[in-house]
CSV table of C-alpha atoms and ligand atoms in Angstrom, one decimal:
chain,number,residue,atom,x,y,z
A,1,MET,CA,-0.1,0.3,0.3
A,2,ASN,CA,1.2,3.2,-0.9
A,3,ARG,CA,1.0,5.9,1.9
A,4,ILE,CA,2.7,9.7,1.9
A,5,PHE,CA,3.9,11.4,4.5
A,6,SER,CA,5.1,15.3,4.8
A,7,GLY,CA,5.1,18.0,6.5
A,8,VAL,CA,6.2,21.6,7.0
A,9,GLN,CA,6.8,23.4,9.9
A,10,PRO,CA,4.7,26.5,11.7
A,11,THR,CA,7.9,29.4,11.1
A,12,GLY,CA,6.3,32.6,10.0
A,13,ASN,CA,5.1,33.7,6.8
A,14,LEU,CA,4.1,30.3,4.4
A,15,HIS,CA,5.5,31.8,0.8
A,16,LEU,CA,5.2,30.9,-2.6
A,17,GLY,CA,8.2,28.2,-2.0
A,18,ASN,CA,6.4,26.6,0.5
A,19,TYR,CA,2.9,27.3,-1.7
A,20,LEU,CA,4.6,25.7,-5.4
A,21,GLY,CA,7.1,24.0,-4.2
A,22,ALA,CA,4.7,21.8,-1.7
A,23,ILE,CA,1.1,22.6,-0.8
A,24,LYS,CA,-0.1,22.7,-4.3
A,25,ASN,CA,1.9,19.6,-4.9
A,26,TRP,CA,0.2,17.9,-2.2
A,27,VAL,CA,-3.6,19.0,-3.4
A,28,SER,CA,-3.1,16.4,-6.7
A,29,LEU,CA,-1.5,13.8,-4.8
A,30,GLN,CA,-4.4,13.5,-2.3
A,31,LYS,CA,-6.4,12.2,-5.2
A,32,SER,CA,-4.9,8.7,-5.6
A,33,PHE,CA,-2.8,8.6,-2.1
A,34,GLU,CA,-3.8,7.6,1.1
A,35,CYS,CA,-2.0,11.3,2.6
A,36,ILE,CA,-0.9,12.4,6.2
A,37,PHE,CA,0.3,16.0,6.2
A,38,CYS,CA,2.1,17.2,9.1
A,39,ILE,CA,2.7,20.8,10.9
A,40,VAL,CA,6.3,20.3,12.2
A,41,ASP,CA,6.4,22.2,15.7
A,42,LEU,CA,8.6,19.8,17.3
A,43,HIS,CA,11.0,20.5,14.5
A,44,ALA,CA,10.5,24.2,14.8
A,45,ILE,CA,11.4,24.6,18.2
A,46,THR,CA,15.3,23.3,17.0
A,47,ILE,CA,15.4,27.2,16.4
A,48,LYS,CA,14.5,29.6,19.4
A,49,GLN,CA,10.5,30.3,19.0
A,50,ASN,CA,8.1,33.3,21.0
A,51,PRO,CA,5.5,30.6,22.1
A,52,LYS,CA,2.7,32.7,21.0
A,53,GLU,CA,3.9,32.9,17.9
A,54,LEU,CA,4.0,29.6,17.7
A,55,GLU,CA,0.6,29.0,18.1
A,56,LYS,CA,-0.7,31.2,16.0
A,57,ASN,CA,2.0,30.2,13.2
A,58,THR,CA,0.5,26.4,13.7
A,59,LEU,CA,-3.1,27.7,13.1
A,60,GLU,CA,-1.7,30.0,10.1
A,61,VAL,CA,-0.1,26.6,8.3
A,62,THR,CA,-3.8,24.5,8.9
A,63,ALA,CA,-5.6,27.5,7.0
A,64,ALA,CA,-3.2,27.2,4.1
A,65,TYR,CA,-3.1,23.9,4.1
A,66,LEU,CA,-7.0,23.6,3.6
A,67,ALA,CA,-7.4,27.4,1.7
A,68,SER,CA,-4.9,25.4,-0.9
A,69,GLY,CA,-7.6,22.5,-1.5
A,70,ILE,CA,-6.0,19.9,1.1
A,71,ASP,CA,-9.5,18.0,2.0
A,72,PRO,CA,-9.6,17.0,5.7
A,73,GLU,CA,-12.4,14.5,5.1
A,74,LYS,CA,-9.7,13.0,3.0
A,75,THR,CA,-6.5,13.5,4.5
A,76,ILE,CA,-5.3,13.6,7.8
A,77,ILE,CA,-3.1,17.3,8.7
A,78,PHE,CA,-2.3,17.2,12.3
A,79,ASN,CA,-0.1,19.0,14.2
A,80,GLN,CA,3.5,16.6,14.9
A,81,SER,CA,3.4,17.8,19.4
A,82,SER,CA,0.1,16.1,19.6
A,83,VAL,CA,0.9,13.1,18.7
A,84,SER,CA,3.3,11.4,20.6
A,85,ALA,CA,4.7,8.5,18.8
A,86,HIS,CA,7.2,11.0,16.6
A,87,ALA,CA,9.0,11.9,19.9
A,88,GLU,CA,9.0,8.4,21.1
A,89,LEU,CA,10.1,6.9,17.8
A,90,THR,CA,12.9,9.4,17.8
A,91,TRP,CA,14.0,7.9,21.0
A,92,MET,CA,14.4,4.6,19.6
A,93,LEU,CA,15.5,4.8,16.2
A,94,SER,CA,18.1,7.6,17.6
A,95,CYS,CA,20.0,4.5,19.2
A,96,PHE,CA,19.8,3.0,15.7
A,97,THR,CA,21.4,6.0,14.1
A,98,PRO,CA,25.3,6.5,14.2
A,99,ILE,CA,27.2,9.8,15.2
A,100,GLY,CA,28.2,10.1,11.9
A,101,TRP,CA,25.5,10.1,9.8
A,102,LEU,CA,24.6,13.1,11.6
A,103,ASN,CA,27.6,14.9,11.3
A,104,ARG,CA,27.5,14.3,7.3
A,105,MET,CA,24.2,17.0,7.8
A,106,THR,CA,24.2,20.0,5.7
A,107,GLN,CA,21.5,21.6,7.3
A,108,PHE,CA,22.7,20.8,10.8
A,109,LYS,CA,26.7,22.5,9.2
A,110,GLU,CA,24.8,25.7,8.1
A,111,LYS,CA,22.0,26.2,10.7
A,112,ALA,CA,24.6,25.6,13.7
A,113,GLY,CA,27.2,27.6,11.6
A,114,LYS,CA,30.8,28.5,13.7
A,115,LYS,CA,29.9,27.7,17.0
A,116,ARG,CA,29.1,24.3,16.8
A,117,GLU,CA,30.0,22.8,20.5
A,118,ASN,CA,26.8,25.7,21.6
A,119,ALA,CA,23.3,24.0,18.5
A,120,VAL,CA,21.1,22.3,20.5
A,121,LEU,CA,21.0,18.3,20.7
A,122,GLY,CA,17.9,19.0,19.3
A,123,LEU,CA,18.6,20.7,16.0
A,124,PHE,CA,21.4,17.6,15.5
A,125,SER,CA,18.9,15.5,15.7
A,126,TYR,CA,16.6,16.7,14.2
A,127,PRO,CA,16.4,14.3,10.8
A,128,VAL,CA,15.9,11.0,13.5
A,129,LEU,CA,12.7,13.6,14.4
A,130,MET,CA,12.0,13.5,10.6
A,131,ALA,CA,12.6,10.2,9.7
A,132,SER,CA,10.2,9.3,12.8
A,133,ASP,CA,7.7,11.3,11.7
A,134,ILE,CA,7.6,9.2,8.1
A,135,LEU,CA,8.7,5.4,9.8
A,136,ALA,CA,5.9,6.5,12.6
A,137,TYR,CA,3.4,5.5,9.5
A,138,LYS,CA,5.1,3.5,7.3
A,139,ALA,CA,5.4,5.6,5.2
A,140,THR,CA,6.4,4.4,1.5
A,141,HIS,CA,6.6,8.4,-0.5
A,142,VAL,CA,7.8,11.6,0.9
A,143,PRO,CA,7.3,14.9,-1.6
A,144,VAL,CA,10.0,17.8,-0.3
A,145,GLY,CA,12.1,19.9,-2.0
A,146,GLU,CA,15.8,19.9,-3.4
A,147,ASP,CA,17.4,20.4,0.0
A,148,GLN,CA,15.4,17.8,2.4
A,149,LYS,CA,16.6,15.1,0.0
A,150,GLN,CA,19.7,14.5,2.3
A,151,HIS,CA,17.3,14.1,4.8
A,152,LEU,CA,14.7,11.7,3.7
A,153,GLU,CA,18.0,9.3,2.4
A,154,LEU,CA,19.0,9.3,6.0
A,155,ALA,CA,15.5,8.2,6.9
A,156,ARG,CA,15.9,5.5,4.6
A,157,ASP,CA,19.5,4.6,6.1
A,158,ILE,CA,18.5,4.3,9.6
A,159,ALA,CA,14.7,2.2,8.4
A,160,GLY,CA,17.3,-0.3,6.7
A,161,ALA,CA,19.6,-0.4,9.9
A,162,PHE,CA,16.0,-1.1,11.9
A,163,ASN,CA,15.3,-3.8,9.5
A,164,GLN,CA,18.8,-5.1,9.6
A,165,THR,CA,19.5,-5.3,12.9
A,166,TYR,CA,15.9,-7.7,13.5
A,167,ASN,CA,16.2,-9.4,10.5
A,168,ASN,CA,13.0,-8.1,8.9
A,169,ASP,CA,11.5,-5.1,6.4
A,170,PHE,CA,9.2,-3.8,9.0
A,171,PHE,CA,10.3,-0.8,7.2
A,172,PRO,CA,9.0,0.2,4.0
A,173,LEU,CA,12.3,1.8,2.8
A,174,PRO,CA,10.5,5.8,1.7
A,175,GLU,CA,11.2,7.0,-2.1
A,176,PRO,CA,11.6,11.2,-2.4
A,177,GLN,CA,8.9,12.2,-4.9
A,178,ILE,CA,10.6,15.6,-6.6
A,179,PHE,CA,7.8,17.5,-8.3
A,180,GLU,CA,8.8,19.0,-12.5
A,181,GLU,CA,7.0,21.9,-12.4
A,182,ALA,CA,8.4,23.1,-9.4
A,183,LYS,CA,11.1,22.1,-7.9
A,184,ARG,CA,12.9,25.6,-6.2
A,185,ILE,CA,12.0,28.6,-6.0
A,186,MET,CA,13.9,31.5,-5.3
A,187,SER,CA,13.8,34.8,-3.4
A,188,LEU,CA,12.7,37.9,-6.0
A,189,ARG,CA,16.7,39.3,-4.9
A,190,ASN,CA,18.9,37.0,-5.6
A,191,GLY,CA,17.5,33.9,-8.0
A,192,LYS,CA,20.8,32.1,-6.9
A,193,ASN,CA,19.5,32.1,-2.7
A,194,LYS,CA,16.0,29.8,-2.3
A,195,MET,CA,12.9,32.0,-1.4
A,196,SER,CA,13.0,32.0,2.4
A,197,LYS,CA,11.0,32.8,5.5
A,198,SER,CA,14.3,34.0,7.6
A,199,ASP,CA,15.7,36.6,4.5
A,200,ASP,CA,16.0,39.7,5.6
A,201,SER,CA,14.3,41.6,2.9
A,202,ASP,CA,10.4,40.8,2.4
A,203,TYR,CA,10.8,42.1,-0.8
A,204,SER,CA,12.5,38.6,-1.0
A,205,ARG,CA,9.3,36.7,-1.3
A,206,ILE,CA,5.8,36.8,-1.9
A,207,ASN,CA,3.6,35.5,0.8
A,208,ILE,CA,0.5,34.0,0.5
A,209,THR,CA,-1.1,36.9,2.6
A,210,ASP,CA,0.1,39.7,0.8
A,211,ASN,CA,-2.2,41.3,-0.6
A,212,LYS,CA,-2.8,42.6,-4.5
A,213,ASP,CA,-0.7,45.7,-4.2
A,214,LEU,CA,1.7,44.1,-2.2
A,215,ILE,CA,2.5,41.2,-5.0
A,216,ASN,CA,2.0,44.0,-7.2
A,217,LEU,CA,5.4,46.1,-5.8
A,218,LYS,CA,7.2,43.0,-5.3
A,219,ILE,CA,6.4,41.9,-8.9
A,220,LYS,CA,7.7,45.5,-9.8
A,221,LYS,CA,11.4,45.1,-8.0
A,222,ALA,CA,11.8,41.9,-8.9
A,223,LYS,CA,15.8,41.6,-10.2
A,224,THR,CA,16.1,40.6,-13.7
A,225,ASP,CA,18.6,41.1,-16.4
A,226,ALA,CA,19.0,43.6,-18.7
A,227,TYR,CA,17.7,41.0,-22.2
A,228,PRO,CA,14.2,40.2,-23.0
A,229,LEU,CA,13.3,36.4,-22.2
A,230,PRO,CA,15.3,33.6,-24.4
A,231,SER,CA,13.0,31.0,-26.1
A,232,LYS,CA,15.1,28.2,-25.9
A,233,LYS,CA,15.8,26.2,-21.9
A,234,GLU,CA,19.8,26.5,-22.6
A,235,ASP,CA,20.0,30.8,-22.5
A,236,LEU,CA,18.4,30.4,-19.6
A,237,LYS,CA,21.7,28.6,-18.2
A,238,ASP,CA,23.5,31.8,-16.4
A,239,ARG,CA,20.3,34.0,-16.1
A,240,PRO,CA,18.7,32.5,-12.7
A,241,GLU,CA,16.5,35.4,-11.6
A,242,ALA,CA,14.3,35.4,-15.4
A,243,ALA,CA,15.0,31.7,-14.8
A,244,ASN,CA,12.8,31.6,-11.5
A,245,LEU,CA,10.3,34.4,-12.9
A,246,LEU,CA,9.2,31.6,-15.8
A,247,GLU,CA,8.8,28.6,-13.3
A,248,ILE,CA,6.8,30.5,-10.4
A,249,TYR,CA,4.9,31.4,-14.3
A,250,GLY,CA,4.8,27.5,-15.2
A,251,ALA,CA,4.3,26.2,-11.7
A,252,PHE,CA,0.9,28.4,-11.8
A,253,LYS,CA,0.1,27.0,-14.9
A,254,ASN,CA,1.0,23.7,-14.8
A,255,GLU,CA,3.2,23.9,-17.5
A,256,LYS,CA,6.4,22.6,-18.2
A,257,LEU,CA,9.1,25.7,-19.1
A,258,ASP,CA,9.2,24.5,-23.1
A,259,LYS,CA,5.2,25.1,-23.5
A,260,VAL,CA,6.1,28.7,-21.2
A,261,LEU,CA,9.4,29.6,-23.6
A,262,LYS,CA,7.3,29.4,-26.7
A,263,GLU,CA,4.4,30.9,-25.1
A,264,VAL,CA,6.0,34.3,-23.4
A,265,GLY,CA,9.7,33.7,-25.3
A,266,GLY,CA,11.0,37.3,-26.6
A,267,LYS,CA,9.6,39.2,-23.9
A,268,ASP,CA,11.0,41.7,-22.2
A,269,PHE,CA,10.3,42.0,-18.4
A,270,SER,CA,8.1,44.2,-18.1
A,271,SER,CA,5.3,43.3,-20.3
A,272,PHE,CA,5.9,39.8,-18.9
A,273,LYS,CA,6.1,40.9,-15.8
A,274,LYS,CA,2.4,42.1,-15.7
A,275,ILE,CA,1.2,39.0,-17.0
A,276,LEU,CA,3.5,37.1,-14.4
A,277,THR,CA,1.6,39.7,-11.9
A,278,ASP,CA,-1.9,39.2,-13.0
A,279,LEU,CA,-1.6,35.5,-12.6
A,280,THR,CA,-0.4,35.5,-9.2
A,281,ILE,CA,-2.7,37.7,-8.1
A,282,SER,CA,-5.6,35.6,-9.9
A,283,LYS,CA,-4.1,32.1,-8.0
A,284,ILE,CA,-3.6,33.6,-4.8
A,285,GLU,CA,-5.9,36.5,-3.9
A,286,PRO,CA,-8.3,33.4,-3.5
A,287,ILE,CA,-6.1,31.1,-0.9
A,288,SER,CA,-5.8,34.1,1.4
A,289,LYS,CA,-9.4,35.2,1.2
A,290,LYS,CA,-10.3,31.3,2.4
A,291,MET,CA,-7.0,31.9,4.8
A,292,ASN,CA,-8.8,34.6,6.7
A,293,ASP,CA,-11.9,33.2,6.6
A,294,TYR,CA,-10.6,30.0,8.5
A,295,LEU,CA,-8.3,32.2,11.1
A,296,ASN,CA,-11.4,33.9,11.9
A,297,ASN,CA,-12.6,30.9,13.0
A,298,LYS,CA,-10.0,29.4,15.4
A,299,ASP,CA,-12.1,27.1,16.5
A,300,TYR,CA,-13.5,25.0,13.0
A,301,LEU,CA,-9.1,25.0,13.1
A,302,LYS,CA,-8.7,23.2,16.2
A,303,LYS,CA,-11.2,20.3,15.7
A,304,ILE,CA,-9.6,19.3,12.3
A,305,LEU,CA,-6.8,18.9,14.1
A,306,ASN,CA,-8.5,17.1,17.2
A,307,LYS,CA,-9.9,15.1,14.1
A,308,GLY,CA,-6.4,14.7,12.4
A,309,LYS,CA,-4.4,13.7,15.5
A,310,GLU,CA,-7.1,10.4,16.6
A,311,LYS,CA,-6.7,9.3,13.5
A,312,ALA,CA,-2.8,9.6,13.2
A,313,ASP,CA,-3.0,8.4,17.2
A,314,GLU,CA,-4.5,4.9,15.3
A,315,ILE,CA,-1.6,4.1,13.3
A,316,SER,CA,0.7,5.5,14.8
A,317,SER,CA,0.4,3.8,18.3
A,318,LYS,CA,0.1,0.2,16.7
A,319,ASN,CA,2.6,0.5,14.5
A,320,LEU,CA,5.2,1.4,18.0
A,321,SER,CA,3.5,-1.5,19.3
A,322,GLU,CA,4.6,-3.9,16.3
A,323,ILE,CA,8.1,-1.6,17.2
A,324,LYS,CA,8.4,-2.1,21.1
A,325,LYS,CA,8.0,-5.8,20.6
A,326,ILE,CA,10.5,-6.2,17.7
A,327,ILE,CA,13.3,-4.4,20.4
A,328,GLY,CA,12.0,-6.2,23.3
A,329,LEU,CA,10.4,-3.4,25.7
A,330,LEU,CA,8.0,-4.9,27.6
A,331,ILE,CA,4.3,-4.5,26.8
A,332,ILE,CA,2.4,-4.0,30.4
B,1,LIG,N1,12.3,19.3,7.8
B,1,LIG,C1,10.8,19.3,6.3
B,1,LIG,C2,11.6,21.1,6.6
B,1,LIG,O1,12.0,21.6,6.7
B,1,LIG,C3,9.9,19.9,7.3
B,1,LIG,C4,9.3,18.2,8.0
B,1,LIG,C5,9.2,17.5,9.1
B,1,LIG,C6,9.6,16.6,6.4
B,1,LIG,N2,8.8,16.4,8.6
B,1,LIG,C7,8.8,15.5,8.0
B,1,LIG,C8,9.3,16.5,5.4
B,1,LIG,C9,8.6,14.4,7.3
B,1,LIG,C10,8.7,15.3,5.2
B,1,LIG,C11,8.3,14.2,6.0
B,1,LIG,O2,11.1,21.4,4.9
């Protein structure tokens, strides 16, 4: 059986990178797979969080899931900390994870920076928690961005180490699902950096709560170069900003780059930016409107999370019992 698991951290504004790179693709996955989409608040606290903000952001991501078209009747939506299997399994799996494997994680190196000795243990073991998210449900497929591929490979290695220790194939080895249309949305200010909620400049990203005027202004100010748009993919090689704007356009329209270039190749940036602005507004505005409606009804959002938690609990607690049995942890 195929089962999908993925998650987003509730750490601030959701932007086009989150939407086009993740959530939008999840919506179509629901049709053909059993899906579990989590709001990973335990991952969020590997970095210092303001408690009020964290709570607010958790509801905001829930609202964004629903507003984007994730259907809570079909799909399990919940916040990670409400299901105890995640933290419990993290401990168990950390006993199957050599420190050397974690030492290789590039995200840890980047986030810990030069002060490695001061980095908290949770930041170091972050990938073990991510492996537990996936393996607690025996998920088979995990849609992730390029930047999370290394963590997913680690999850496969941990699952393999567990299976090998007990000479079974209890855990399926989860497969990454990388989407063609929108692999990576980049900053509007620098086409070589990922669009990120931690970028100092709000002009580097389009948030899904941005209004018309702001979207218009941000695209107008987006960095470009001096040439018209090319008609061939090869000519985009050293033009990261042009490539990024075209990527955004294609992702919204569900079109491959070749098709996009046929349509807009030869245009200058000012006319392309107008088309892109209209398209972005027409796609984002309905979502941000719905999101606001949901956020005005927090009780409803909590009800959805609670229902998701119950379903997630049911699957993961059963798996956890089996894992305990395999390890030899006595269940009373
Ligand atoms: N680490 C992922 C990110 O920052 C979020 C995440 C947590 C996740 N657990 C997961 C993604 C499990 C996929 C599967 O993007």
